[in-house]
Each structure stands twice: as structure tokens, then as C-alpha cells.
Amino acid sequence: MIGKKNIVPASFGLVILMAFIHNGDTIGQALQLTMSLSSRPLLYPTLTCSIDFDFITTGEVEMLSISGPRPYSKKGDLEVLASISKWDPTPLPLNGLDDTVANVTGFFSGWKKELVISWKLPIFRLSQEYRCTAQSTDMNGQPVTTFETITVNTEASDVDDARDADDFNLLRDRVDDLIANSSLEAKEDFHAIENQVRDLESSFNLRFQDAESQFDKQREFMNSSSETVQNLDEALQDISEKLLDLQQSVTQQQQTNKDQAVFNSFLKARLPFDFSTIFKSKIYFISKTVADFEISDAAASCEAYGGYLVEIDDEEELKFVSDFVSQTGKDVRYYTGANDLNMEAYFEFYHSKKPVPSFLSVWNEGEPNSMVRGEDCTEILGKLNDVTCGLPGKYVCESQ
């Protein structure tokens, strides 16, 4: 059964939509979609898609998903934003949804299954549609797809007020991040400039003290000569002005280095990759966005930034890349360039076409095993593990 409701910004705090899976005349599983409103109506919605087994079941629910417009997209097309399934009970954000935009939570076990998206950023659309979808099989083993759609209508004045406040907060947070995340090299340069300033200050004090001492001696020696004293005063004034100019130059250089550090951090935040340190004249970088893995597209993206899909040549390189992957995050899949797309069970690297090392220390125990038909790609899961291509994940590149 497919149902649809419209919500307008009234005094409602909670709206619940129910959909039921039918098999003949028997009532099946109950599909429940819940929309919670925030203090500013419908700008920061919480979407809850859940299965409740209070009724007689007629089959097995295999997956829940929530669909809506892609974050930051000007279009209103429905795309899957998050999903959870019996195969992967960890809630999975998709299509540009990440923890900067919304929190994705949920569970898929026992008698209740739930998927929740809580928006952190306001949704600046006057009319917005979302869909909760359950995929299941009936008692005859046939696939059944059930969904419920909800439309959120927001007052234009609420959107304008929230957009003004949110733009200011985003700008302020972005500036704070740029300052806080300046590179180590810029910090070292800043400390070096500080040391230079201290040295200059020390030199200035010594030279000034020496000049004062010389001045006193000259004044005592030539007390009768006002012209000599005046010349000495002018000389000291000239020295002071030059030292002041020098201090101003150092201050300007400090500001230039700070601005460069902020710019470097600003640039790094906009690159689509997270970068490693240098290892044996190589650098590795991991895509920031989780997307369905297409090996040719991933290879082209690596090449656009001067690299290629990672190729594991020995145990030492495997350990470095595995540690880098662990530091980046453990909740997603990390694809490599190893594959057997050209010939089953013959794994080679996508870029160099060299065979993947077959010794056991590079592969996980029992791998590659092609446990699921079509496991033609590989991921780093501590060691190498063959896996199906096209699943959501990130990919690892390397560059000389």
C-alpha cells in the first residue's frame, strides 16, 4: 500500500504515517514514518522510518531506506539519503549526506527496525518531499516494496530568518576551523618568526643600551659642545626609527605567514581527499565522499590529482595504508585498485596491470574466496579482501 500526507507549519509537534504490507486478506508488517518538528518549524526535521511487528508477519523485511533531495541540491528529485539492512545493520548515509549535514542512526534487529535522519543544517525549501521505503519478501519468496511519502511545507518567513542566522553561524564556524586547523608547517614558521622577533628585541635592547652608554660618555666628555650632543641625539633618533621600521616589517611578515596558513587550511578543506604523510617517496589519499564504487570513475579521479588507485606491493606498504585507512575512519568500505574483472580468480592492479602478490601475508585468511558471486574488486580490511564492485564506499589513491 502507498500513502502520502502533506504537513504545513501549524502547531503540530509530531506527525506519524502508517503503511501496511498486505498478502491476500492477511494484515502484514506495519511500516511507520515519523516526522518530529524542531523549535523553528520544519527547518531542522527529524525523519524516522521504522517497522513495527505488532501485527501478524507475512514475510521478511530486508531493508529500510529514507529518500529525499540530495544535500545542497537545487533540485527536488528523490534520492536515497540513508539505508539500513539485515546484511549491513549499520546505518549508512548516501548521496552526499554526512555528519556535517545530519546525524544518521538506527538499528535492524529483533522485532523492531528503525532508521533516523536528524538534520543539523536547516532545509531552505518551501515545499519538501521525503519517502520511507521498506523492501521485503512475501511468503512466496516474491519481492515486495512498500513506501510512504510525506511533504513538508514551510513558511517563507521562517526560511528567510533561518537562512540569515545560519549563514552567519556557518561563516563564523568556517573561519574558526580555518584558524584552528592551520598546517604544522605554518605553525613552525610562526614560531620561527616569534624567535626572530625575540632575537631582534634582544639585539635592539643591547644596541640601545650600548648607544645610551656611548651617549652618556660623549656628553660627559663634550659637555661644552651642544652641537655634538645634538648630533648624538639625531643619531639615536635615526637608529630608533630604523629599528621601528624593522619591527614593523617583522610584524607584517608575521601577518603574511598567518594569512598563508589560513589560506592553506582553506584550500585543504575544499580538496575532495584526505592526505597521508609521505611514505617511501609516495603519498596516499582517500576520497572524502561515500559513493557507489565504479573502478573506472575512481581511477579517473585519482589520475586527475596526479595519482592512481593504490597498489599494495609488500607487507610494509600494506601496514602503512591499513593504518592510514584506520585513522580516516572504520565505518565505511575502502576500495583498492586490485581486481579480477578481466579474468576470474586472476587479481591484477587496475593501473599497472601487474599481478597482485599471492603470498598469504597480504590477503586476509581464506581470501580471495569469491564468497558472493561477482566479488571482482578488493577492499582493505586490515589486509586485502575480495568484495563486490559497486557497493557504497570510499577509495584509496597513491602518487609518487
Tab-separated table of C-alpha atoms in Angstrom:
chain	number	residue	atom	x	y	z
A	1	MET	CA	0.000	0.000	0.000
A	2	ILE	CA	1.347	3.505	-0.854
A	3	GLY	CA	0.191	6.547	1.165
A	4	LYS	CA	1.004	10.277	1.093
A	5	LYS	CA	0.472	13.132	3.610
A	6	ASN	CA	1.167	16.900	3.492
A	7	ILE	CA	2.431	18.814	6.564
A	8	VAL	CA	2.077	22.619	6.886
A	9	PRO	CA	3.720	24.736	9.649
A	10	ALA	CA	0.888	24.564	12.150
A	11	SER	CA	1.082	23.794	15.903
A	12	PHE	CA	1.782	20.085	15.342
A	13	GLY	CA	4.851	18.745	17.177
A	14	LEU	CA	4.730	15.208	15.759
A	15	VAL	CA	3.210	13.591	12.664
A	16	ILE	CA	3.073	9.779	12.251
A	17	LEU	CA	2.232	7.982	8.987
A	18	MET	CA	1.475	4.230	8.876
A	19	ALA	CA	1.642	1.882	5.854
A	20	PHE	CA	0.795	-1.860	5.893
A	21	ILE	CA	2.180	-4.702	3.750
A	22	HIS	CA	-0.744	-6.887	2.586
A	23	ASN	CA	-0.671	-10.533	1.436
A	24	GLY	CA	-4.121	-11.582	0.351
A	25	ASP	CA	-6.526	-10.810	3.211
A	26	THR	CA	-3.895	-11.139	5.928
A	27	ILE	CA	-2.569	-7.975	7.599
A	28	GLY	CA	1.245	-7.909	7.396
A	29	GLN	CA	4.001	-5.793	8.827
A	30	ALA	CA	3.309	-2.181	9.844
A	31	LEU	CA	5.555	0.494	8.269
A	32	GLN	CA	5.715	3.680	10.379
A	33	LEU	CA	7.187	7.054	9.268
A	34	THR	CA	7.562	9.714	11.996
A	35	MET	CA	8.390	13.422	11.457
A	36	SER	CA	9.490	15.399	14.539
A	37	LEU	CA	9.490	19.216	14.354
A	38	SER	CA	12.180	21.493	15.873
A	39	SER	CA	11.822	24.813	17.681
A	40	ARG	CA	11.816	26.563	14.279
A	41	PRO	CA	9.012	24.719	12.417
A	42	LEU	CA	10.179	22.095	9.942
A	43	LEU	CA	13.586	23.708	9.209
A	44	TYR	CA	15.535	21.055	11.155
A	45	PRO	CA	13.285	17.962	10.770
A	46	THR	CA	13.982	14.547	12.242
A	47	LEU	CA	12.821	11.751	9.898
A	48	THR	CA	12.116	8.365	11.478
A	49	CYS	CA	11.385	5.337	9.277
A	50	SER	CA	10.538	2.217	11.307
A	51	ILE	CA	8.995	-1.247	11.068
A	52	ASP	CA	6.750	-2.347	13.934
A	53	PHE	CA	5.872	-6.065	14.294
A	54	ASP	CA	2.704	-5.585	16.346
A	55	PHE	CA	0.834	-7.346	13.545
A	56	ILE	CA	0.991	-10.828	12.003
A	57	THR	CA	4.031	-11.014	9.727
A	58	THR	CA	3.774	-12.400	6.208
A	59	GLY	CA	7.408	-12.260	5.190
A	60	GLU	CA	10.806	-10.805	5.995
A	61	VAL	CA	11.789	-7.123	5.824
A	62	GLU	CA	15.285	-6.905	4.332
A	63	MET	CA	15.972	-3.161	4.050
A	64	LEU	CA	14.726	0.261	5.170
A	65	SER	CA	15.659	3.496	3.393
A	66	ILE	CA	14.797	7.214	3.522
A	67	SER	CA	14.785	9.211	0.272
A	68	GLY	CA	14.789	12.950	-0.344
A	69	PRO	CA	16.685	15.663	-2.247
A	70	ARG	CA	20.495	15.436	-2.185
A	71	PRO	CA	22.030	17.952	0.320
A	72	TYR	CA	22.787	21.365	-1.237
A	73	SER	CA	20.959	20.347	-4.438
A	74	LYS	CA	18.675	22.935	-6.030
A	75	LYS	CA	16.530	20.136	-7.470
A	76	GLY	CA	13.854	18.337	-5.528
A	77	ASP	CA	14.489	14.883	-7.024
A	78	LEU	CA	14.183	11.997	-4.568
A	79	GLU	CA	17.462	10.119	-3.964
A	80	VAL	CA	18.301	7.579	-1.271
A	81	LEU	CA	19.830	9.563	1.635
A	82	ALA	CA	20.350	6.676	4.078
A	83	SER	CA	19.672	2.948	4.374
A	84	ILE	CA	19.947	0.038	6.791
A	85	SER	CA	19.551	-3.669	6.061
A	86	LYS	CA	19.824	-7.134	7.515
A	87	TRP	CA	23.116	-7.540	5.596
A	88	ASP	CA	24.576	-4.298	6.970
A	89	PRO	CA	22.835	-3.273	10.227
A	90	THR	CA	24.963	-0.123	10.482
A	91	PRO	CA	23.050	2.987	9.264
A	92	LEU	CA	24.687	4.125	6.000
A	93	PRO	CA	24.493	7.776	4.777
A	94	LEU	CA	24.446	8.132	0.977
A	95	ASN	CA	24.497	10.720	-1.828
A	96	GLY	CA	26.410	13.487	-0.080
A	97	LEU	CA	24.785	13.084	3.338
A	98	ASP	CA	27.476	13.198	6.047
A	99	ASP	CA	27.835	14.160	9.718
A	100	THR	CA	28.243	17.855	8.841
A	101	VAL	CA	24.717	17.871	7.381
A	102	ALA	CA	22.789	15.365	9.518
A	103	ASN	CA	23.096	12.537	12.051
A	104	VAL	CA	22.072	9.089	10.765
A	105	THR	CA	21.152	6.463	13.385
A	106	GLY	CA	19.104	3.303	13.598
A	107	PHE	CA	19.027	-0.432	14.288
A	108	PHE	CA	17.988	-3.588	12.393
A	109	SER	CA	17.472	-6.480	14.779
A	110	GLY	CA	14.838	-8.298	16.750
A	111	TRP	CA	11.186	-7.328	16.319
A	112	LYS	CA	11.750	-3.659	15.546
A	113	LYS	CA	13.732	-1.963	12.796
A	114	GLU	CA	14.338	1.779	12.583
A	115	LEU	CA	16.244	4.380	10.515
A	116	VAL	CA	16.512	8.036	11.635
A	117	ILE	CA	17.897	11.195	9.924
A	118	SER	CA	18.249	14.280	12.164
A	119	TRP	CA	19.165	17.392	10.175
A	120	LYS	CA	21.871	19.679	11.608
A	121	LEU	CA	21.563	22.313	8.864
A	122	PRO	CA	18.230	23.979	8.017
A	123	ILE	CA	16.322	22.909	4.915
A	124	PHE	CA	15.711	26.058	2.873
A	125	ARG	CA	12.824	24.826	0.747
A	126	LEU	CA	9.208	25.971	0.982
A	127	SER	CA	7.944	22.503	-0.025
A	128	GLN	CA	9.939	19.330	0.560
A	129	GLU	CA	9.071	15.640	-0.056
A	130	TYR	CA	10.582	12.621	1.736
A	131	ARG	CA	9.928	8.891	1.329
A	132	CYS	CA	10.279	5.929	3.709
A	133	THR	CA	10.717	2.620	1.819
A	134	ALA	CA	10.700	-0.979	3.100
A	135	GLN	CA	11.926	-3.850	0.882
A	136	SER	CA	10.764	-7.334	1.880
A	137	THR	CA	9.781	-10.762	0.593
A	138	ASP	CA	6.326	-12.301	0.953
A	139	MET	CA	5.521	-15.863	1.998
A	140	ASN	CA	6.010	-16.972	-1.633
A	141	GLY	CA	9.509	-15.502	-1.784
A	142	GLN	CA	8.410	-12.658	-4.094
A	143	PRO	CA	9.898	-9.163	-3.560
A	144	VAL	CA	7.559	-6.546	-2.063
A	145	THR	CA	8.341	-2.816	-1.919
A	146	THR	CA	6.242	-0.614	0.379
A	147	PHE	CA	6.719	3.113	0.831
A	148	GLU	CA	5.152	6.153	2.474
A	149	THR	CA	5.704	9.730	1.247
A	150	ILE	CA	5.444	12.914	3.307
A	151	THR	CA	5.529	16.532	2.087
A	152	VAL	CA	6.803	19.276	4.402
A	153	ASN	CA	5.586	22.824	3.714
A	154	THR	CA	7.493	25.709	5.378
A	155	GLU	CA	6.569	29.386	5.692
A	156	ALA	CA	8.776	31.675	3.550
A	157	SER	CA	9.419	33.991	6.515
A	158	ASP	CA	10.797	31.094	8.612
A	159	VAL	CA	13.151	30.092	5.780
A	160	ASP	CA	14.445	33.656	5.306
A	161	ASP	CA	15.049	34.211	9.048
A	162	ALA	CA	16.805	30.879	9.463
A	163	ARG	CA	18.913	31.345	6.337
A	164	ASP	CA	20.263	34.714	7.589
A	165	ALA	CA	21.181	33.340	11.026
A	166	ASP	CA	22.545	30.078	9.667
A	167	ASP	CA	24.713	31.795	7.023
A	168	PHE	CA	26.336	33.885	9.762
A	169	ASN	CA	26.936	30.861	12.011
A	170	LEU	CA	28.375	28.812	9.131
A	171	LEU	CA	30.736	31.649	8.186
A	172	ARG	CA	31.866	32.092	11.782
A	173	ASP	CA	32.408	28.344	12.262
A	174	ARG	CA	34.305	28.105	8.966
A	175	VAL	CA	36.671	30.930	9.978
A	176	ASP	CA	37.236	29.262	13.374
A	177	ASP	CA	38.007	25.967	11.635
A	178	LEU	CA	40.441	27.606	9.239
A	179	ILE	CA	42.353	29.206	12.117
A	180	ALA	CA	42.301	26.086	14.319
A	181	ASN	CA	43.350	23.721	11.522
A	182	SER	CA	46.349	25.643	10.169
A	183	SER	CA	49.137	23.347	8.989
A	184	LEU	CA	52.069	22.275	11.142
A	185	GLU	CA	54.449	23.914	8.697
A	186	ALA	CA	52.684	27.269	9.103
A	187	LYS	CA	52.804	26.924	12.889
A	188	GLU	CA	56.519	26.173	12.746
A	189	ASP	CA	57.053	29.223	10.535
A	190	PHE	CA	55.086	31.306	13.009
A	191	HIS	CA	57.236	30.080	15.909
A	192	ALA	CA	60.370	30.807	13.873
A	193	ILE	CA	59.173	34.379	13.305
A	194	GLU	CA	58.461	34.706	17.019
A	195	ASN	CA	62.039	33.624	17.775
A	196	GLN	CA	63.350	36.139	15.253
A	197	VAL	CA	61.317	38.890	16.891
A	198	ARG	CA	62.686	37.971	20.312
A	199	ASP	CA	66.233	37.989	18.896
A	200	LEU	CA	65.632	41.376	17.308
A	201	GLU	CA	64.192	42.719	20.548
A	202	SER	CA	67.230	41.440	22.448
A	203	SER	CA	69.578	42.932	19.851
A	204	PHE	CA	67.651	46.182	19.952
A	205	ASN	CA	67.918	46.372	23.733
A	206	LEU	CA	71.650	45.646	23.646
A	207	ARG	CA	72.290	48.157	20.892
A	208	PHE	CA	70.090	50.737	22.544
A	209	GLN	CA	71.816	50.244	25.884
A	210	ASP	CA	75.184	50.493	24.178
A	211	ALA	CA	74.114	53.652	22.375
A	212	GLU	CA	72.890	55.154	25.633
A	213	SER	CA	76.196	54.316	27.292
A	214	GLN	CA	78.167	55.877	24.466
A	215	PHE	CA	75.913	58.886	24.555
A	216	ASP	CA	76.483	59.402	28.255
A	217	LYS	CA	80.232	59.149	27.834
A	218	GLN	CA	80.224	61.590	24.937
A	219	ARG	CA	78.011	64.023	26.794
A	220	GLU	CA	80.312	63.940	29.834
A	221	PHE	CA	83.389	64.288	27.639
A	222	MET	CA	81.967	67.065	25.468
A	223	ASN	CA	79.644	68.792	27.882
A	224	SER	CA	80.575	72.153	26.443
A	225	SER	CA	79.648	71.204	22.895
A	226	SER	CA	75.887	71.381	22.415
A	227	GLU	CA	76.301	70.718	18.712
A	228	THR	CA	77.944	67.355	19.406
A	229	VAL	CA	75.180	66.435	21.803
A	230	GLN	CA	72.548	67.374	19.231
A	231	ASN	CA	74.256	65.193	16.619
A	232	LEU	CA	74.239	62.276	19.008
A	233	ASP	CA	70.536	62.778	19.703
A	234	GLU	CA	69.814	62.774	15.981
A	235	ALA	CA	71.872	59.594	15.540
A	236	LEU	CA	69.916	57.869	18.297
A	237	GLN	CA	66.656	59.044	16.770
A	238	ASP	CA	67.706	57.627	13.408
A	239	ILE	CA	68.596	54.287	14.998
A	240	SER	CA	65.258	54.196	16.795
A	241	GLU	CA	63.368	54.915	13.573
A	242	LYS	CA	65.249	52.177	11.706
A	243	LEU	CA	64.586	49.679	14.480
A	244	LEU	CA	60.921	50.675	14.479
A	245	ASP	CA	60.787	50.128	10.707
A	246	LEU	CA	62.415	46.735	11.211
A	247	GLN	CA	59.845	45.767	13.848
A	248	GLN	CA	57.010	46.819	11.532
A	249	SER	CA	58.488	44.697	8.728
A	250	VAL	CA	58.644	41.685	11.052
A	251	THR	CA	55.030	42.274	12.137
A	252	GLN	CA	53.898	42.447	8.506
A	253	GLN	CA	55.773	39.219	7.745
A	254	GLN	CA	54.053	37.534	10.697
A	255	GLN	CA	50.655	38.567	9.380
A	256	THR	CA	51.554	37.365	5.885
A	257	ASN	CA	52.520	33.935	7.265
A	258	LYS	CA	49.274	33.749	9.253
A	259	ASP	CA	47.248	34.642	6.154
A	260	GLN	CA	49.112	31.980	4.162
A	261	ALA	CA	48.401	29.385	6.846
A	262	VAL	CA	44.691	30.231	6.814
A	263	PHE	CA	44.659	30.031	3.020
A	264	ASN	CA	46.411	26.636	3.030
A	265	SER	CA	43.885	25.285	5.520
A	266	PHE	CA	41.032	26.805	3.499
A	267	LEU	CA	42.347	25.130	0.328
A	268	LYS	CA	42.875	21.755	2.022
A	269	ALA	CA	39.299	21.767	3.384
A	270	ARG	CA	37.985	22.025	-0.177
A	271	LEU	CA	40.002	19.194	-1.690
A	272	PRO	CA	37.940	16.009	-2.163
A	273	PHE	CA	40.620	13.831	-0.478
A	274	ASP	CA	42.258	13.221	2.907
A	275	PHE	CA	46.058	13.008	2.524
A	276	SER	CA	48.637	10.837	4.323
A	277	THR	CA	52.190	11.654	5.261
A	278	ILE	CA	54.993	10.707	2.838
A	279	PHE	CA	55.971	7.013	2.862
A	280	LYS	CA	58.960	5.870	0.759
A	281	SER	CA	58.587	8.788	-1.685
A	282	LYS	CA	54.845	8.116	-2.028
A	283	ILE	CA	51.767	9.867	-0.704
A	284	TYR	CA	48.327	8.293	-0.325
A	285	PHE	CA	44.927	9.988	-0.420
A	286	ILE	CA	41.403	8.780	0.337
A	287	SER	CA	38.186	10.145	-1.165
A	288	LYS	CA	36.076	12.050	1.379
A	289	THR	CA	32.681	11.173	-0.118
A	290	VAL	CA	30.963	7.781	0.227
A	291	ALA	CA	29.562	6.689	-3.153
A	292	ASP	CA	28.828	3.528	-5.161
A	293	PHE	CA	32.257	2.295	-6.310
A	294	GLU	CA	32.900	2.324	-10.065
A	295	ILE	CA	36.537	1.384	-10.607
A	296	SER	CA	36.952	3.370	-13.855
A	297	ASP	CA	35.466	6.540	-12.326
A	298	ALA	CA	37.621	6.163	-9.206
A	299	ALA	CA	40.747	5.649	-11.323
A	300	ALA	CA	39.966	8.788	-13.342
A	301	SER	CA	39.509	10.790	-10.134
A	302	CYS	CA	42.894	9.584	-8.815
A	303	GLU	CA	44.565	10.473	-12.126
A	304	ALA	CA	43.046	13.978	-12.052
A	305	TYR	CA	45.060	14.603	-8.887
A	306	GLY	CA	48.284	13.032	-10.190
A	307	GLY	CA	47.838	9.522	-8.810
A	308	TYR	CA	46.240	6.132	-9.399
A	309	LEU	CA	44.268	3.527	-7.439
A	310	VAL	CA	46.501	2.134	-4.686
A	311	GLU	CA	48.660	-0.931	-5.466
A	312	ILE	CA	49.889	-2.980	-2.498
A	313	ASP	CA	53.365	-4.328	-3.323
A	314	ASP	CA	54.573	-5.659	0.039
A	315	GLU	CA	53.694	-6.092	3.707
A	316	GLU	CA	55.321	-2.835	4.778
A	317	GLU	CA	53.242	-0.786	2.350
A	318	LEU	CA	50.109	-2.720	3.350
A	319	LYS	CA	50.647	-1.854	7.028
A	320	PHE	CA	51.123	1.858	6.263
A	321	VAL	CA	47.999	2.061	4.075
A	322	SER	CA	45.943	-0.021	6.546
A	323	ASP	CA	46.943	2.298	9.417
A	324	PHE	CA	46.078	5.354	7.302
A	325	VAL	CA	42.651	3.871	6.497
A	326	SER	CA	42.027	3.149	10.213
A	327	GLN	CA	42.891	6.740	11.128
A	328	THR	CA	40.495	8.069	8.480
A	329	GLY	CA	37.522	6.027	9.737
A	330	LYS	CA	36.324	2.437	10.218
A	331	ASP	CA	32.634	2.722	9.328
A	332	VAL	CA	32.918	2.535	5.527
A	333	ARG	CA	34.483	0.306	2.856
A	334	TYR	CA	37.853	1.340	1.337
A	335	TYR	CA	38.397	0.047	-2.229
A	336	THR	CA	41.834	-0.556	-3.834
A	337	GLY	CA	42.968	-0.992	-7.448
A	338	ALA	CA	43.220	-4.811	-7.196
A	339	ASN	CA	40.541	-6.681	-9.233
A	340	ASP	CA	39.825	-9.785	-11.312
A	341	LEU	CA	37.438	-8.125	-13.777
A	342	ASN	CA	39.427	-9.338	-16.801
A	343	MET	CA	39.816	-12.972	-15.723
A	344	GLU	CA	38.117	-14.702	-12.796
A	345	ALA	CA	40.435	-15.518	-9.860
A	346	TYR	CA	43.381	-13.690	-11.502
A	347	PHE	CA	43.779	-10.485	-9.494
A	348	GLU	CA	45.775	-7.649	-11.043
A	349	PHE	CA	46.163	-3.923	-10.361
A	350	TYR	CA	43.982	-1.603	-12.437
A	351	HIS	CA	46.758	0.925	-13.224
A	352	SER	CA	49.921	-1.130	-13.807
A	353	LYS	CA	48.225	-4.442	-14.756
A	354	LYS	CA	50.767	-6.198	-12.515
A	355	PRO	CA	49.512	-9.292	-10.656
A	356	VAL	CA	48.570	-8.845	-7.003
A	357	PRO	CA	51.047	-10.606	-4.643
A	358	SER	CA	49.645	-14.004	-3.766
A	359	PHE	CA	51.525	-14.608	-0.512
A	360	LEU	CA	49.228	-15.066	2.478
A	361	SER	CA	50.553	-12.098	4.464
A	362	VAL	CA	48.936	-9.582	2.062
A	363	TRP	CA	45.465	-11.227	1.966
A	364	ASN	CA	43.143	-11.889	4.901
A	365	GLU	CA	42.913	-15.563	5.864
A	366	GLY	CA	40.959	-17.520	3.269
A	367	GLU	CA	40.972	-14.626	0.773
A	368	PRO	CA	40.347	-14.180	-2.070
A	369	ASN	CA	37.381	-16.523	-1.882
A	370	SER	CA	34.653	-15.041	-4.155
A	371	MET	CA	32.154	-15.965	-1.406
A	372	VAL	CA	29.486	-13.930	-3.205
A	373	ARG	CA	29.270	-14.252	-6.991
A	374	GLY	CA	30.878	-11.221	-8.630
A	375	GLU	CA	33.407	-10.330	-5.892
A	376	ASP	CA	35.670	-8.813	-8.537
A	377	CYS	CA	37.018	-5.826	-6.545
A	378	THR	CA	39.044	-5.595	-3.323
A	379	GLU	CA	38.940	-3.593	-0.119
A	380	ILE	CA	41.402	-3.006	2.713
A	381	LEU	CA	40.045	-4.659	5.826
A	382	GLY	CA	43.249	-4.909	7.818
A	383	LYS	CA	44.568	-6.812	4.780
A	384	LEU	CA	43.148	-7.380	1.291
A	385	ASN	CA	39.652	-8.865	0.968
A	386	ASP	CA	37.758	-9.517	-2.283
A	387	VAL	CA	34.368	-7.771	-2.400
A	388	THR	CA	31.578	-6.935	-4.827
A	389	CYS	CA	32.131	-3.854	-7.010
A	390	GLY	CA	29.514	-1.077	-6.956
A	391	LEU	CA	28.860	-1.032	-3.198
A	392	PRO	CA	28.911	2.298	-1.317
A	393	GLY	CA	32.369	3.197	-0.055
A	394	LYS	CA	35.495	5.277	-0.490
A	395	TYR	CA	38.660	4.526	-2.486
A	396	VAL	CA	42.399	4.876	-1.848
A	397	CYS	CA	44.818	6.512	-4.322
A	398	GLU	CA	48.613	6.731	-4.330
A	399	SER	CA	51.071	9.039	-6.046
A	400	GLN	CA	54.840	9.032	-6.500
